[in-house]
């Protein structure tokens, strides 16, 4: 069993805290990291990956401070940043072999491991094609494969499905679910469905602080009674609702418009109906969105 303890972690830049007194305990499984841009997600992940040292607090892996076992700890980390670079003239296979050499992996085992991973991410048939000719989604899959080369015990993924089509995202989610039995996987994403189906817990960060943490069921349960549906044909009422409440989406029909709203206060409109919450409602409730989705 792997255990990662984050204790009162703070990272300061001058007078600004990118992370502020974060405390977490993570064990095997997938953890979704949810928050708007600038919330402190990437700073937290880089601290866990030892790319940034905390200002105060500590990170403990299996009862040992990670900086007391720094080299050994880095050997069990797999990290995929949001911006992942490749050598465009290398084939996928040659690139993974190169990364394996940098990680000090056994040469005899490297070819077998590389072939296994290329097959796992669906790139085996194009293993000898130059990575520079790959689509954005295919390059992300190469990135995912290189993360898994050393069979890491802690995997940190920053927006890993950016550029993947829906079928590739599904394949990726299935892969994470399969390998998470003996690994801690931290997945930061803006795509709600990426964590909704596989994360054992979702950690929501805003302003460098954890504002909510729990299982999918626990977080949705907390939203009970806070999601409403209003159907109206009155354009004045429609404008009033949009100005007063957080509207998740607007669906226009022929004769009326349906609004989905989140609010921690009782909505008193006569045509307001409390409805079952969805995970997209959670994001809208805790994080202000610039644009309301209209369909």
Coordinates of C-alpha atoms in Angstrom, one line a residue:
X1 CA 0.0 0.0 0.0
X2 CA 1.2 3.5 -0.9
X3 CA 0.6 6.4 1.4
X4 CA 1.3 10.0 0.6
X5 CA 0.7 12.6 3.4
X6 CA 0.7 16.3 2.7
X7 CA 1.0 18.3 5.9
X8 CA 0.2 22.0 6.2
X9 CA 1.8 22.6 2.8
X10 CA 2.3 26.3 1.8
X11 CA 4.1 27.8 -1.1
X12 CA 4.6 31.5 -1.1
X13 CA 5.8 33.9 -3.8
X14 CA 6.4 37.2 -1.9
X15 CA 3.2 38.1 -0.2
X16 CA 1.1 35.7 -2.3
X17 CA 0.4 32.1 -1.4
X18 CA 0.1 29.8 -4.4
X19 CA -0.8 27.0 -1.9
X20 CA -2.0 27.8 1.6
X21 CA -1.9 25.2 4.4
X22 CA -2.9 22.2 2.4
X23 CA -3.3 18.9 4.3
X24 CA -4.2 15.7 2.5
X25 CA -3.7 11.9 2.9
X26 CA -3.7 9.9 -0.4
X27 CA -3.6 6.2 -0.8
X28 CA -3.9 3.9 -3.8
X29 CA -6.5 5.1 -6.3
X30 CA -7.4 8.0 -8.6
X31 CA -7.8 11.5 -7.1
X32 CA -9.3 14.2 -9.2
X33 CA -7.9 17.7 -8.7
X34 CA -10.5 20.3 -9.7
X35 CA -10.2 24.1 -9.8
X36 CA -10.0 27.1 -12.1
X37 CA -6.8 28.4 -13.7
X38 CA -4.6 30.0 -11.0
X39 CA -6.1 28.0 -8.2
X40 CA -2.8 26.4 -7.1
X41 CA -3.3 22.9 -8.7
X42 CA -0.1 22.9 -10.8
X43 CA 1.9 24.3 -7.9
X44 CA 0.7 21.5 -5.6
X45 CA 1.5 18.8 -8.2
X46 CA 5.0 20.3 -8.8
X47 CA 5.7 20.1 -5.1
X48 CA 4.6 16.5 -4.9
X49 CA 6.9 15.8 -7.9
X50 CA 9.8 17.6 -6.1
X51 CA 10.0 20.2 -8.9
X52 CA 9.2 23.0 -6.4
X53 CA 10.1 23.0 -2.7
X54 CA 7.4 24.1 -0.3
X55 CA 7.9 27.3 1.8
X56 CA 6.5 25.5 4.9
X57 CA 5.0 22.1 5.5
X58 CA 6.1 18.7 4.4
X59 CA 5.3 15.7 2.2
X60 CA 5.6 12.2 3.6
X61 CA 5.7 9.1 1.5
X62 CA 5.3 5.8 3.5
X63 CA 6.3 7.5 6.7
X64 CA 9.4 9.2 5.3
X65 CA 9.9 12.8 4.3
X66 CA 10.3 12.8 0.5
X67 CA 13.5 15.0 0.7
X68 CA 15.1 12.4 3.0
X69 CA 14.7 9.8 0.2
X70 CA 14.9 12.2 -2.7
X71 CA 16.5 10.0 -5.4
X72 CA 14.6 6.9 -4.4
X73 CA 11.3 8.9 -4.3
X74 CA 11.9 10.5 -7.7
X75 CA 12.4 6.9 -9.1
X76 CA 8.8 6.0 -8.2
X77 CA 7.3 9.2 -9.6
X78 CA 5.7 9.6 -13.1
X79 CA 4.8 13.2 -14.1
X80 CA 3.1 14.5 -17.2
X81 CA 3.0 18.3 -17.4
X82 CA 0.4 20.1 -19.3
X83 CA 3.0 21.2 -21.9
X84 CA 4.8 18.0 -22.9
X85 CA 7.6 18.2 -25.4
X86 CA 8.9 15.5 -27.8
X87 CA 11.8 15.2 -30.2
X88 CA 9.8 15.4 -33.4
X89 CA 12.3 13.5 -35.6
X90 CA 12.3 10.5 -33.2
X91 CA 9.9 7.6 -33.8
X92 CA 7.6 6.9 -30.9
X93 CA 9.6 3.8 -30.1
X94 CA 12.9 5.5 -30.3
X95 CA 11.6 8.4 -28.1
X96 CA 10.4 6.0 -25.4
X97 CA 13.7 4.1 -25.6
X98 CA 15.6 7.4 -25.1
X99 CA 13.5 8.4 -22.1
X100 CA 13.9 4.9 -20.6
X101 CA 17.7 5.3 -20.9
X102 CA 17.5 8.7 -19.1
X103 CA 15.5 7.0 -16.3
X104 CA 18.2 4.4 -16.0
X105 CA 16.0 1.4 -16.9
X106 CA 17.5 -2.0 -17.7
X107 CA 18.4 -2.2 -21.4
X108 CA 17.3 -5.8 -21.7
X109 CA 13.8 -5.0 -20.3
X110 CA 13.4 -1.7 -22.2
X111 CA 12.3 -3.0 -25.6
X112 CA 9.7 -5.3 -24.1
X113 CA 8.4 -2.5 -21.8
X114 CA 8.3 0.0 -24.7
X115 CA 6.3 -2.4 -26.9
X116 CA 3.9 -3.2 -24.1
X117 CA 3.2 0.5 -23.4
X118 CA 2.8 1.4 -27.1
X119 CA 0.3 -1.3 -27.4
X120 CA -1.4 -0.1 -24.2
X121 CA -1.9 3.4 -25.5
X122 CA -2.8 2.3 -29.0
X123 CA 0.3 3.4 -30.9
X124 CA 2.0 0.1 -31.6
X125 CA 1.1 0.1 -35.3
X126 CA 2.7 3.5 -35.7
X127 CA 5.7 2.9 -33.4
X128 CA 8.2 3.6 -36.2
X129 CA 6.5 6.8 -37.4
X130 CA 8.1 10.2 -36.5
X131 CA 6.4 11.7 -33.5
X132 CA 6.5 15.1 -35.2
X133 CA 3.9 13.8 -37.6
X134 CA 1.5 12.7 -34.9
X135 CA -1.7 14.5 -34.0
X136 CA -1.9 16.3 -30.7
X137 CA -3.9 13.5 -29.2
X138 CA -1.3 10.9 -30.3
X139 CA 1.5 13.0 -28.8
X140 CA -0.4 13.0 -25.5
X141 CA -0.5 9.2 -25.6
X142 CA 3.2 9.1 -26.1
X143 CA 3.5 11.3 -23.0
X144 CA 1.3 8.9 -21.1
X145 CA 3.4 6.0 -22.2
X146 CA 6.6 7.7 -21.0
X147 CA 5.1 8.4 -17.6
X148 CA 4.5 4.6 -17.2
X149 CA 7.9 3.5 -18.3
X150 CA 9.3 3.0 -14.8
X151 CA 6.1 1.5 -13.4
X152 CA 5.7 4.5 -11.0
X153 CA 3.9 4.2 -7.7
X154 CA 2.8 7.9 -7.8
X155 CA 1.5 9.3 -11.1
X156 CA 0.8 13.0 -11.5
X157 CA -1.1 14.1 -14.6
X158 CA -1.7 17.8 -15.5
X159 CA -4.5 18.1 -18.1
X160 CA -3.5 14.7 -19.6
X161 CA -6.5 14.5 -22.0
X162 CA -6.0 17.8 -23.7
X163 CA -6.3 17.2 -27.4
X164 CA -7.8 13.7 -27.0
X165 CA -11.1 12.9 -28.8
X166 CA -14.0 11.4 -26.8
X167 CA -13.0 7.8 -27.7
X168 CA -9.3 8.4 -26.7
X169 CA -10.5 10.0 -23.4
X170 CA -12.6 6.9 -22.6
X171 CA -9.6 4.6 -23.4
X172 CA -7.4 6.8 -21.1
X173 CA -9.9 6.7 -18.2
X174 CA -10.2 2.9 -18.5
X175 CA -6.4 2.7 -18.4
X176 CA -6.1 4.8 -15.3
X177 CA -8.8 2.8 -13.6
X178 CA -7.0 -0.4 -14.4
X179 CA -3.6 0.6 -13.1
X180 CA -4.7 2.5 -10.0
X181 CA -5.1 -0.6 -7.9
X182 CA -1.5 -0.3 -6.7
X183 CA -0.7 3.4 -7.5
X184 CA -1.6 6.8 -6.3
X185 CA -2.8 8.8 -9.3
X186 CA -3.4 12.5 -9.2
X187 CA -5.4 13.8 -12.1
X188 CA -5.8 17.6 -12.8
X189 CA -8.4 18.4 -15.4
X190 CA -11.1 20.8 -16.5
X191 CA -13.1 18.0 -18.1
X192 CA -15.6 16.9 -15.5
X193 CA -16.3 13.5 -17.1
X194 CA -12.6 12.6 -16.8
X195 CA -12.8 12.4 -13.0
X196 CA -16.5 11.8 -12.5
X197 CA -16.4 8.2 -13.5
X198 CA -13.0 7.0 -12.0
X199 CA -11.9 9.2 -9.1
X200 CA -12.3 7.7 -5.7
X201 CA -12.2 11.3 -4.4
X202 CA -12.3 14.8 -5.9
X203 CA -10.2 17.6 -4.3
X204 CA -11.4 21.1 -5.1
X205 CA -9.0 23.9 -4.8
X206 CA -9.6 27.7 -5.0
X207 CA -7.2 30.5 -4.1
X208 CA -4.6 27.9 -3.1
X209 CA -6.9 26.3 -0.5
X210 CA -8.9 23.1 -0.4
X211 CA -12.5 24.1 -0.3
X212 CA -14.1 20.6 -0.7
X213 CA -12.9 17.0 -0.7
X214 CA -14.8 13.8 -0.9
X215 CA -16.2 11.0 -3.0
X216 CA -18.4 11.6 -6.0
X217 CA -21.4 10.6 -3.9
X218 CA -20.5 12.8 -0.9
X219 CA -19.9 15.9 -3.0
X220 CA -23.2 15.4 -4.9
X221 CA -25.0 14.8 -1.6
X222 CA -23.8 18.2 -0.4
X223 CA -25.4 19.7 -3.5
X224 CA -28.9 18.4 -2.7
X225 CA -31.5 21.2 -2.7
X226 CA -29.1 23.6 -4.4
X227 CA -29.9 22.9 -8.0
X228 CA -33.1 24.3 -9.7
X229 CA -34.8 24.2 -13.0
X230 CA -36.9 27.1 -14.2
X231 CA -38.9 27.1 -17.4
X232 CA -40.1 30.5 -18.6
X233 CA -41.3 32.2 -21.7
X234 CA -40.9 35.6 -20.2
X235 CA -37.8 37.3 -21.6
X236 CA -37.8 39.8 -18.7
X237 CA -37.8 37.0 -16.2
X238 CA -35.1 35.2 -18.1
X239 CA -32.8 38.3 -17.9
X240 CA -33.6 38.8 -14.2
X241 CA -32.7 35.2 -13.4
X242 CA -29.4 35.4 -15.3
X243 CA -28.5 38.6 -13.4
X244 CA -29.3 37.1 -10.0
X245 CA -28.2 33.5 -10.1
X246 CA -25.4 31.2 -11.3
X247 CA -26.9 29.6 -14.4
X248 CA -25.3 26.3 -15.4
X249 CA -27.0 26.1 -18.8
X250 CA -29.8 27.6 -20.9
X251 CA -31.8 25.4 -23.2
X252 CA -34.1 27.3 -25.6
X253 CA -37.2 25.6 -27.0
X254 CA -39.8 26.8 -29.5
X255 CA -42.1 28.5 -27.0
X256 CA -40.1 28.5 -23.7
X257 CA -36.6 28.5 -22.2
X258 CA -35.3 26.1 -19.6
X259 CA -32.6 27.3 -17.1
X260 CA -30.5 25.1 -14.8
X261 CA -29.5 27.1 -11.8
X262 CA -27.3 26.5 -8.7
X263 CA -27.9 28.4 -5.5
X264 CA -27.4 28.0 -1.8
X265 CA -30.4 30.2 -1.2
X266 CA -34.0 29.1 -1.7
X267 CA -35.2 30.3 -5.1
X268 CA -38.7 31.7 -4.7
X269 CA -39.9 31.8 -8.3
X270 CA -43.3 30.1 -8.6
X271 CA -42.0 28.0 -11.5
X272 CA -38.7 27.0 -9.8
X273 CA -38.3 23.2 -9.3
X274 CA -35.6 21.5 -7.2
X275 CA -33.8 18.9 -9.3
X276 CA -31.1 16.2 -8.9
X277 CA -27.6 17.6 -9.0
X278 CA -25.0 16.6 -11.5
X279 CA -21.2 17.0 -11.2
X280 CA -21.1 19.9 -13.6
X281 CA -23.3 21.7 -11.1
X282 CA -20.6 21.3 -8.5
X283 CA -18.1 23.2 -10.6
X284 CA -20.5 26.0 -11.3
X285 CA -21.5 26.3 -7.6
X286 CA -17.9 26.5 -6.3
X287 CA -16.1 28.2 -9.1
X288 CA -17.5 31.2 -11.1
X289 CA -17.6 30.5 -14.8
X290 CA -17.3 33.4 -17.3
X291 CA -19.7 32.0 -19.8
X292 CA -23.1 30.3 -19.3
X293 CA -23.6 27.3 -21.6
X294 CA -26.5 27.9 -24.0
X295 CA -27.9 25.2 -26.2

